[in-house]
PDB file of C-alpha atoms and ligand atoms in Angstrom:
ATOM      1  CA  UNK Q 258     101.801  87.867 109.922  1.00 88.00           C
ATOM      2  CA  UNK Q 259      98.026  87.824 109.134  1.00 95.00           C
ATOM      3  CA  UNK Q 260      97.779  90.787 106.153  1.00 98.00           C
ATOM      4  CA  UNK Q 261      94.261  91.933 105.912  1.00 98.00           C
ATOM      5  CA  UNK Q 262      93.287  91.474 102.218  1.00 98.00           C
ATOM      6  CA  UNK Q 263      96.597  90.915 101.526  1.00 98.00           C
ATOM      7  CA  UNK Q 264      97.843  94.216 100.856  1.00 98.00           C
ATOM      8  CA  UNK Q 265     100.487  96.100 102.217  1.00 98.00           C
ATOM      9  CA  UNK Q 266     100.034  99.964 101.581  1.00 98.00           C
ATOM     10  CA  UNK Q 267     103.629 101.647 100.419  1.00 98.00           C
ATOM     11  CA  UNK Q 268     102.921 104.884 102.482  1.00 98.00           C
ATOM     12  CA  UNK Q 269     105.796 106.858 100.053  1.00 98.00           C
ATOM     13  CA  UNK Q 270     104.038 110.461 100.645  1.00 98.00           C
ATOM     14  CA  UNK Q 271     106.006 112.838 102.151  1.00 98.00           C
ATOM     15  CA  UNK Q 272     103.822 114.807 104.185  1.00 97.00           C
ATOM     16  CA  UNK Q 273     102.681 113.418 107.425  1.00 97.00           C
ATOM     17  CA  UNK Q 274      98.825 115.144 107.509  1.00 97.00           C
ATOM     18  CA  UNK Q 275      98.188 113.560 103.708  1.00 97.00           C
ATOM     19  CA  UNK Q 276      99.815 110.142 105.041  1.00 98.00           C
ATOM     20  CA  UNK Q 277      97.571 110.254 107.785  1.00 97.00           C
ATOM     21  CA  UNK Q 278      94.823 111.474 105.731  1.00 97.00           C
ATOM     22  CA  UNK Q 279      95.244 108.392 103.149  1.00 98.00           C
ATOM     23  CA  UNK Q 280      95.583 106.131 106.183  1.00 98.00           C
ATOM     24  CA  UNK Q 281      92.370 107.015 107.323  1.00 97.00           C
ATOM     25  CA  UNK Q 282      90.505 106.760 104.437  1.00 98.00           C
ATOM     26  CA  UNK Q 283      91.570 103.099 103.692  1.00 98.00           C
ATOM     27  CA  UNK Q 284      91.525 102.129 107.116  1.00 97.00           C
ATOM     28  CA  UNK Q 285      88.744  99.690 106.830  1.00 97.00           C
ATOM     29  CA  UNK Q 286      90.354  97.685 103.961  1.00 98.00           C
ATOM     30  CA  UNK Q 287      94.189  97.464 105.468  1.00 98.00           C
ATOM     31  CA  UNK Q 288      96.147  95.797 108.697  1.00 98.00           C
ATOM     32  CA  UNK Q 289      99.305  96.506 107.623  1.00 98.00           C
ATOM     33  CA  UNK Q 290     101.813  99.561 106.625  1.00 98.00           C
ATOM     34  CA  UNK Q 291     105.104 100.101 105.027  1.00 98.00           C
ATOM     35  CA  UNK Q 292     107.270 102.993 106.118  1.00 98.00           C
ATOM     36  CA  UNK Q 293     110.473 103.841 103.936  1.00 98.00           C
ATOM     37  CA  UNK Q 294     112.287 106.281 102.995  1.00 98.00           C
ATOM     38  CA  UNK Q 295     110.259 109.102 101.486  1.00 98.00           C
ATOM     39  CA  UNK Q 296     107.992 109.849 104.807  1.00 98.00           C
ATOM     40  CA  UNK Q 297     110.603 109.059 106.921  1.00 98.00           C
ATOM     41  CA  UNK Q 298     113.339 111.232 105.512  1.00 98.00           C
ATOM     42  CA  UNK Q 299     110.770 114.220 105.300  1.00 98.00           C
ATOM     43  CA  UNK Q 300     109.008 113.870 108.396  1.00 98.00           C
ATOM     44  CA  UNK Q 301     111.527 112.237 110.837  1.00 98.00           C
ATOM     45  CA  UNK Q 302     111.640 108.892 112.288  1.00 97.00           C
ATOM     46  CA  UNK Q 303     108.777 110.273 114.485  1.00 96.00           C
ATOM     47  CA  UNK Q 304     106.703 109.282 112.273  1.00 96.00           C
ATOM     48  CA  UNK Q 305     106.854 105.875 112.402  1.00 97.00           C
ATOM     49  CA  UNK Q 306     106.265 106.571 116.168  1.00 97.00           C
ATOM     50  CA  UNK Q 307     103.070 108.156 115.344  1.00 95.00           C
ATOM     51  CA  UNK Q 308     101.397 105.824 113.469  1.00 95.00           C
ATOM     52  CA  UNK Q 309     102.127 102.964 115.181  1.00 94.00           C
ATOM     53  CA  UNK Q 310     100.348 105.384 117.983  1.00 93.00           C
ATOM     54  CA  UNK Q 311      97.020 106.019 116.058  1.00 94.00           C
ATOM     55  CA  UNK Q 312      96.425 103.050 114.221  1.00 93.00           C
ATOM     56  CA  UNK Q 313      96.382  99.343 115.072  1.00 85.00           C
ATOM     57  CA  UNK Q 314      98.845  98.788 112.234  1.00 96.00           C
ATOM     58  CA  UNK Q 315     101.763  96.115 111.686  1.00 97.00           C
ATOM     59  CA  UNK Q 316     104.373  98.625 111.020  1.00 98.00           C
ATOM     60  CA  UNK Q 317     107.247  97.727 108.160  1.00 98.00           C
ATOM     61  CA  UNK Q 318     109.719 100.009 107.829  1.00 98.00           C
ATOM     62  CA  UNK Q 319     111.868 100.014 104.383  1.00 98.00           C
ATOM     63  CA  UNK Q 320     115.138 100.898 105.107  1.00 98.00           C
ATOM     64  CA  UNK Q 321     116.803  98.328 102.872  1.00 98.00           C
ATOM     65  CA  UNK Q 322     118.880  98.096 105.228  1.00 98.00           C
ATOM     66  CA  UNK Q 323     122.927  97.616 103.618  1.00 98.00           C
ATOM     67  CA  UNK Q 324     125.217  98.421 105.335  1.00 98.00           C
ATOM     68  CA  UNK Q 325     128.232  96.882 107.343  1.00 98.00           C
ATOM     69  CA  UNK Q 326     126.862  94.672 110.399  1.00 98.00           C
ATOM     70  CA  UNK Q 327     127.769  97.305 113.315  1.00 98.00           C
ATOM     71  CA  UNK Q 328     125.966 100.043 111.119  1.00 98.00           C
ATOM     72  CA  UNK Q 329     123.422  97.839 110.534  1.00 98.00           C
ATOM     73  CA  UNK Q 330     122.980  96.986 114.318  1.00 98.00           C
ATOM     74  CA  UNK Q 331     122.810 101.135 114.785  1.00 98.00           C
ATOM     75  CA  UNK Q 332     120.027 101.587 111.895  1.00 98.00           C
ATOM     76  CA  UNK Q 333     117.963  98.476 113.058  1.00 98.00           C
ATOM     77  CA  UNK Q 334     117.895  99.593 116.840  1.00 98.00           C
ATOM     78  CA  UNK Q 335     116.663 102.895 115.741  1.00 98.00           C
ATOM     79  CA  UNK Q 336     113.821 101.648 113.927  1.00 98.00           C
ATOM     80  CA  UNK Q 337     112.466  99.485 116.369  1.00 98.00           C
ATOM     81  CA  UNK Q 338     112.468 101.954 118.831  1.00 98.00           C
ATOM     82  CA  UNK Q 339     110.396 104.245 117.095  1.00 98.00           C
ATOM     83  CA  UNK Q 340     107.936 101.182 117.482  1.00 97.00           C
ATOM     84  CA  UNK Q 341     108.710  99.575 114.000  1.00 98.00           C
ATOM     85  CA  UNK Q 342     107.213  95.616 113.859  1.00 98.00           C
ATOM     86  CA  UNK Q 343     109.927  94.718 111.304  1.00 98.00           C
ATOM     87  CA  UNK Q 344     112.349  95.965 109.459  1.00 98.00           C
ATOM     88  CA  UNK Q 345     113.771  95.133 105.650  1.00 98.00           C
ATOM     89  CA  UNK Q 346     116.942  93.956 105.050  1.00 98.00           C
ATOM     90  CA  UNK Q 347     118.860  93.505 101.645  1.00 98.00           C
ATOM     91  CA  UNK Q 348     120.451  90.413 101.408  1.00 98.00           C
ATOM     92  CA  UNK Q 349     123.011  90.885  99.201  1.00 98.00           C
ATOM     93  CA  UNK Q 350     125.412  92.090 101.463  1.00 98.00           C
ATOM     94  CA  UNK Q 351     126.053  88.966 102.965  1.00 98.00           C
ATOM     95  CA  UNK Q 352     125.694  87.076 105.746  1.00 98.00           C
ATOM     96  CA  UNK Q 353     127.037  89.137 108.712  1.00 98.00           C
ATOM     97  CA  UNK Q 354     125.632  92.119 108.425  1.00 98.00           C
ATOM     98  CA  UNK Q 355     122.116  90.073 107.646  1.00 98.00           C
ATOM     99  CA  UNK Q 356     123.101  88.533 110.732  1.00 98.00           C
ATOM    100  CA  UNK Q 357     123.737  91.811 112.943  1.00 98.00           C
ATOM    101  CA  UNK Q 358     119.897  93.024 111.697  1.00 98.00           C
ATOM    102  CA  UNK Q 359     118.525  89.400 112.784  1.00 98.00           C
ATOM    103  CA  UNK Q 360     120.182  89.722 116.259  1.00 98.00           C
ATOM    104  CA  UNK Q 361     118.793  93.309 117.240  1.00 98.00           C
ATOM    105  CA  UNK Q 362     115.373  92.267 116.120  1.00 98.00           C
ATOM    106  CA  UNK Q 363     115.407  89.306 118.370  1.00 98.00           C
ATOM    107  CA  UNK Q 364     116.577  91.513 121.045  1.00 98.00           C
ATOM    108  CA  UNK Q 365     112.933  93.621 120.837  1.00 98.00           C
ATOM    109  CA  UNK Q 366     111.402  90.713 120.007  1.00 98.00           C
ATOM    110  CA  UNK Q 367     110.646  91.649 116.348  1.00 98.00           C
ATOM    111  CA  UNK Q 368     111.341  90.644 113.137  1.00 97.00           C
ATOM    112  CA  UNK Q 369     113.333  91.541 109.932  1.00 98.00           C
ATOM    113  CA  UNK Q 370     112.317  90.683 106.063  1.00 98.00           C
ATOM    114  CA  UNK Q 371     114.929  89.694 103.788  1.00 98.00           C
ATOM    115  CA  UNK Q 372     115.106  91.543 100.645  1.00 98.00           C
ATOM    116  CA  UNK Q 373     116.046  88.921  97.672  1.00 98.00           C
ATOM    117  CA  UNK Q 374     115.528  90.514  94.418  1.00 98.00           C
ATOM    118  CA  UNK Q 375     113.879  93.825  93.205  1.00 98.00           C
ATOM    119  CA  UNK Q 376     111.064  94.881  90.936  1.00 97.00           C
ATOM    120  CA  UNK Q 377     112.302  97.400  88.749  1.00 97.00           C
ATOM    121  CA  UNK Q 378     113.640  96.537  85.326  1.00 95.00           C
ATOM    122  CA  UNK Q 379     117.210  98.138  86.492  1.00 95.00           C
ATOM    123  CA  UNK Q 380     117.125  94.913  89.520  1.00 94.00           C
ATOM    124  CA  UNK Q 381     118.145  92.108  86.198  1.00 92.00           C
ATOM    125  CA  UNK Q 382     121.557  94.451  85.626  1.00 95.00           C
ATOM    126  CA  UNK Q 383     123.107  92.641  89.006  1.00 93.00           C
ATOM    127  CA  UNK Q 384     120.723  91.100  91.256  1.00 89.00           C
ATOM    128  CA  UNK Q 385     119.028  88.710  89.143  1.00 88.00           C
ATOM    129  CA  UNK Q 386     119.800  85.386  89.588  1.00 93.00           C
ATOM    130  CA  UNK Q 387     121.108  86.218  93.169  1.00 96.00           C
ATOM    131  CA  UNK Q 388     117.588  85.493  94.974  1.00 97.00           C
ATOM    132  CA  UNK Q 389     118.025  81.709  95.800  1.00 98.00           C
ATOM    133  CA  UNK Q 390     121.040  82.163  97.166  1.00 98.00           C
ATOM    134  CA  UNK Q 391     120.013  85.125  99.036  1.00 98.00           C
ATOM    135  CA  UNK Q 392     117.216  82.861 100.458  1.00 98.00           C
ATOM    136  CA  UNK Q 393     119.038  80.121 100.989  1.00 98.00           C
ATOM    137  CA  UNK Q 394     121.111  82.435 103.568  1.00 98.00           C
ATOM    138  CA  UNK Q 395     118.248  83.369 104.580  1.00 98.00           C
ATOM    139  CA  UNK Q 396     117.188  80.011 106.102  1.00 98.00           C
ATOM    140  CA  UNK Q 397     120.341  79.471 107.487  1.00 98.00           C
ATOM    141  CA  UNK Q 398     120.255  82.544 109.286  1.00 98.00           C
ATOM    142  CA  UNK Q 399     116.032  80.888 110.436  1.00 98.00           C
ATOM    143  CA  UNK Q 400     114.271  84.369 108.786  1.00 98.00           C
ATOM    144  CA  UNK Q 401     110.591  83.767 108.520  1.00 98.00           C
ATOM    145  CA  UNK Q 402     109.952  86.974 106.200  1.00 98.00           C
ATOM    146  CA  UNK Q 403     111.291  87.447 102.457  1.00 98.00           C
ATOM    147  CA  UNK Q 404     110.871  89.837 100.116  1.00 98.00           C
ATOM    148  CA  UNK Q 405     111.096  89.317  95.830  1.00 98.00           C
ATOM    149  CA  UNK Q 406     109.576  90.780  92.860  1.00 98.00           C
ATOM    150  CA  UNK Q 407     105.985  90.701  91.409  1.00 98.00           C
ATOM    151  CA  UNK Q 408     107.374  91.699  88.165  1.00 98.00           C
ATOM    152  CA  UNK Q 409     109.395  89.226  87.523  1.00 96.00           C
ATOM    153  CA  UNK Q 410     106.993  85.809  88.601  1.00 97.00           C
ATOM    154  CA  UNK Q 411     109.913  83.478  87.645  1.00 96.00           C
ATOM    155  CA  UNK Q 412     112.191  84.448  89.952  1.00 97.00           C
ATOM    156  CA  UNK Q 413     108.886  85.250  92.568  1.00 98.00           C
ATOM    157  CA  UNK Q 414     108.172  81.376  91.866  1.00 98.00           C
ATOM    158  CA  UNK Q 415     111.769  80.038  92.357  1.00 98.00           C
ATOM    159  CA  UNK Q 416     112.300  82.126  95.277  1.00 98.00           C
ATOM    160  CA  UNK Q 417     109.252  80.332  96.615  1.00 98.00           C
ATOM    161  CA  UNK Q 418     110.406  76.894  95.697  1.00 98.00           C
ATOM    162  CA  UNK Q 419     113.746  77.647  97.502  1.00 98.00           C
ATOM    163  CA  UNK Q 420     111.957  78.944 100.834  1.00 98.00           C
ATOM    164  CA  UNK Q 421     109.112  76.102 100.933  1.00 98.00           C
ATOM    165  CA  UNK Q 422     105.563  77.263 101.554  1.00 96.00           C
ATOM    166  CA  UNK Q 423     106.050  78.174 105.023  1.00 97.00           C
ATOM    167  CA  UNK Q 424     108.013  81.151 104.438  1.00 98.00           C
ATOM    168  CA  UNK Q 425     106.531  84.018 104.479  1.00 98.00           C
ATOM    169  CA  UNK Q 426     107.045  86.565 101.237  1.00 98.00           C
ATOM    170  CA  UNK Q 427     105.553  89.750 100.924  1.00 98.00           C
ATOM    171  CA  UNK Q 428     106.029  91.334  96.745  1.00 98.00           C
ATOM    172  CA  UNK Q 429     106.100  94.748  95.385  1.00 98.00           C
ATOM    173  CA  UNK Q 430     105.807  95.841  91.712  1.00 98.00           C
ATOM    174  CA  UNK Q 431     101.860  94.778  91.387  1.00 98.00           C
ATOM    175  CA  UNK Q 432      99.694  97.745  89.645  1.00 97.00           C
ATOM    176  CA  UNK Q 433     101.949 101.014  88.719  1.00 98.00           C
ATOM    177  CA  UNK Q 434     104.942  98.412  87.888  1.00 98.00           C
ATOM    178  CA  UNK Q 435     102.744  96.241  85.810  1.00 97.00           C
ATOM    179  CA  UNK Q 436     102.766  93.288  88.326  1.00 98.00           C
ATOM    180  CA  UNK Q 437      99.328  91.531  88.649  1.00 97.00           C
ATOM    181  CA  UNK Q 438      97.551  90.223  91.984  1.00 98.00           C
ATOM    182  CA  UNK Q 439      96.067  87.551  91.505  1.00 98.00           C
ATOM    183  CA  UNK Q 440      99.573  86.071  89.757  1.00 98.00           C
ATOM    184  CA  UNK Q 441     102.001  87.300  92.097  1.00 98.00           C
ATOM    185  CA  UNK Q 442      99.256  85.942  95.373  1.00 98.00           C
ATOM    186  CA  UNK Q 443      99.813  81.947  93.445  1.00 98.00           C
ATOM    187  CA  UNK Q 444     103.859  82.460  94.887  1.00 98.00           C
ATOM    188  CA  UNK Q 445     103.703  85.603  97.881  1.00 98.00           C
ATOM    189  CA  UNK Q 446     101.573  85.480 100.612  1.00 98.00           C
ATOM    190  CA  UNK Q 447     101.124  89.495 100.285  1.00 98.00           C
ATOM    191  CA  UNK Q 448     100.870  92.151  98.106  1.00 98.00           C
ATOM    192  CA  UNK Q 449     103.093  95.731  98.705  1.00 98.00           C
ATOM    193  CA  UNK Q 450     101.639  98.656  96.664  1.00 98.00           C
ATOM    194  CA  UNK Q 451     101.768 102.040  96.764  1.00 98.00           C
ATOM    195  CA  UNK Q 452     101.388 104.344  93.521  1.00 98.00           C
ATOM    196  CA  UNK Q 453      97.807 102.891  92.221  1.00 98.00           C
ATOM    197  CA  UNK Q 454      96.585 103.564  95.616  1.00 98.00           C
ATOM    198  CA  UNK Q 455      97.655 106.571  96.537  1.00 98.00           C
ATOM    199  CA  UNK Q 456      98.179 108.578  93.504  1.00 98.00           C
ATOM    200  CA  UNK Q 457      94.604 107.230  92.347  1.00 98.00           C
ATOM    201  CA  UNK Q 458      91.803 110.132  92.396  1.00 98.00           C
ATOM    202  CA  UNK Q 459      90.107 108.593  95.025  1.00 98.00           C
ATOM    203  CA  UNK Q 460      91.991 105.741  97.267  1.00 98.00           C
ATOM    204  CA  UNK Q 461      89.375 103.832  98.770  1.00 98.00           C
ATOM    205  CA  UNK Q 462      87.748 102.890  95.280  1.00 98.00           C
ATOM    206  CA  UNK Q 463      91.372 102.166  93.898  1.00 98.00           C
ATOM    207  CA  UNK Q 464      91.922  99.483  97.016  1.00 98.00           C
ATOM    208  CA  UNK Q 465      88.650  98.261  96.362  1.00 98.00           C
ATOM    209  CA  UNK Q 466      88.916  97.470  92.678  1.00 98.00           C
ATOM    210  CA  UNK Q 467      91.833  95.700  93.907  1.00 98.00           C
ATOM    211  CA  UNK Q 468      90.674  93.900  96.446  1.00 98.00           C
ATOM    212  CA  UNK Q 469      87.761  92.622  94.196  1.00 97.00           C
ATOM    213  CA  UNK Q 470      90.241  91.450  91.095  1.00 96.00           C
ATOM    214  CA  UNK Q 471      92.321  89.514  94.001  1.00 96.00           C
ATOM    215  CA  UNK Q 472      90.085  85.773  93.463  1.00 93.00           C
ATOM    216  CA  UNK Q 473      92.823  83.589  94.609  1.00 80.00           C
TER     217      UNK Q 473
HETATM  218  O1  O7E T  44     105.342 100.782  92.730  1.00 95.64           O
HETATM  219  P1  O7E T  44     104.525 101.151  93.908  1.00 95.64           P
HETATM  220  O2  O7E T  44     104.184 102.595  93.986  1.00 95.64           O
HETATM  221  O3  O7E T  44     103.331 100.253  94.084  1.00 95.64           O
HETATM  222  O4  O7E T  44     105.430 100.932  95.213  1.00 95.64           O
HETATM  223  C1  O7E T  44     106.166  99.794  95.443  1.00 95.64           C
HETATM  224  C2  O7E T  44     106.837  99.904  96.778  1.00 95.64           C
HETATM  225  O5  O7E T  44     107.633  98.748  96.972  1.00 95.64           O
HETATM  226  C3  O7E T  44     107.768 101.102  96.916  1.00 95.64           C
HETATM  227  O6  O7E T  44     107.741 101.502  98.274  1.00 95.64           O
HETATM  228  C4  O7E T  44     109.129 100.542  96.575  1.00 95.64           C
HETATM  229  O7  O7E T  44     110.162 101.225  97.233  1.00 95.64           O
HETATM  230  C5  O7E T  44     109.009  99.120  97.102  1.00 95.64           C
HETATM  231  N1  O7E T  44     109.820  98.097  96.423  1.00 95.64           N
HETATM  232  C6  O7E T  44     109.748  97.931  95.074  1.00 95.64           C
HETATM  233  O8  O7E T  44     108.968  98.575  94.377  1.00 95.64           O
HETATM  234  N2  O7E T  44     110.564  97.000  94.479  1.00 95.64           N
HETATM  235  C7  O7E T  44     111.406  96.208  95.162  1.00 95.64           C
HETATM  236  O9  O7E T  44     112.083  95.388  94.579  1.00 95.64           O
HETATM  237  C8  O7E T  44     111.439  96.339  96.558  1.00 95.64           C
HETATM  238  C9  O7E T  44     110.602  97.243  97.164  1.00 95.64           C
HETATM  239  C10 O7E T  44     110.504  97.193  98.564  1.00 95.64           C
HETATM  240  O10 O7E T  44     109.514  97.497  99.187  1.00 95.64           O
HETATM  241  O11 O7E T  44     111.551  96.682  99.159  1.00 95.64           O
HETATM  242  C11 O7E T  44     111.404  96.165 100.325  1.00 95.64           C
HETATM  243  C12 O7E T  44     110.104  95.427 100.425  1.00 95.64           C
END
């Protein structure tokens, strides 16, 4: 996946006209969307529809998808008929029902990204520690796409080390979370934000300042 300036925006608003209107302004500087929970439970899976419509966008949607594997199948066929590109996937419920995500997205053609571990300081209570293993089933299972945290770069960097350079791993946690660019870019291959873009005064200068600290 070729991510323009390697950002991913985290479109969390929860009204579809400011969503679009944030969109818009930023257009220039982005390629590539993420769709979770917030906009979708307000607005509807509909709009994942519509902006795959209006803009040119790779579509993520972040349903953390964790479930057992025939609810899984169910959640993941939904989403990529409202025109999602991928879809996320937490790994830690194991291998089947990672496996019943993987099968409906070769079915359209798509992709999923396997969640490893998470950003938040909460994510070191259970999950931490889990993320090699997590990736390990993930290249069993032949996933391409990984997720794992910017705010924690030593698990980012073994996560990376585990997966090989090929693999691709997007990161969340950079700005509002404390994570830094131009750190988390030496291990992921993209950046996921959301909060110091949108909540910022005005967006387009916040993804620019960003885009000009990124030097790696
Ligand atoms: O902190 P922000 O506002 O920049 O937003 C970060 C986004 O990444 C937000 O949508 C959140 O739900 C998501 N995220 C994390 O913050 N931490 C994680 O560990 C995982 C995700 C995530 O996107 O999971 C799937 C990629």
């Amino acid at each position: 996946m070729e991510v323009k300036n390697n950002i991913i925006l985290a479109l969390d608003l929860m009204d579809i006209i400011k969503s679009f209107e944030l969109v818009e302004s930023i257009s220039k500087y982005i390629n590539t969307i993420k769709i979770g929970y917030p906009l979708t439970l307000a607005e509807g899976l509909k709009s994942v529809t519509v902006f795959k419509e209006n803009f040119e966008f790779n579509t993520i949607c972040d349903y953390k998808v964790a479930d057992i594997p025939a609810t899984n199948e169910k959640i993941a066929d939904l989403t990529f008929k409202a025109g999602a590109d991928s879809i996320i996937v937490h790994g830690f419920v194991g291998k089947d029902s990672v496996a019943a995500s993987c099968d409906v997205a070769l079915e359209y053609g798509k992709e999923i990204f396997l969640l490893t571990e998470m950003s938040h300081p909460g994510a070191i209570q259970f999950l931490k520690g889990k993320g090699e293993k997590i990736a390990e089933m993930g290249l069993e299972l032949g996933i391409n796409n990984y997720v794992a945290p910017s705010t924690h770069l030593d698990r980012l960097s073994s996560i990376r080390s585990v997966l090989g350079k090929d693999k691709f791993i997007i990161s969340p946690g950079v700005g509002t979370q404390g994570g830094n660019p131009n750190d988390t870019l030496k291990y992921a291959d993209a950046l996921i934000i959301g909060r110091s873009i949108y909540n910022a005064e005005n967006p387009e200068i916040a993804i620019k300042e960003i885009i000009k600290e990124i030097t790696v």
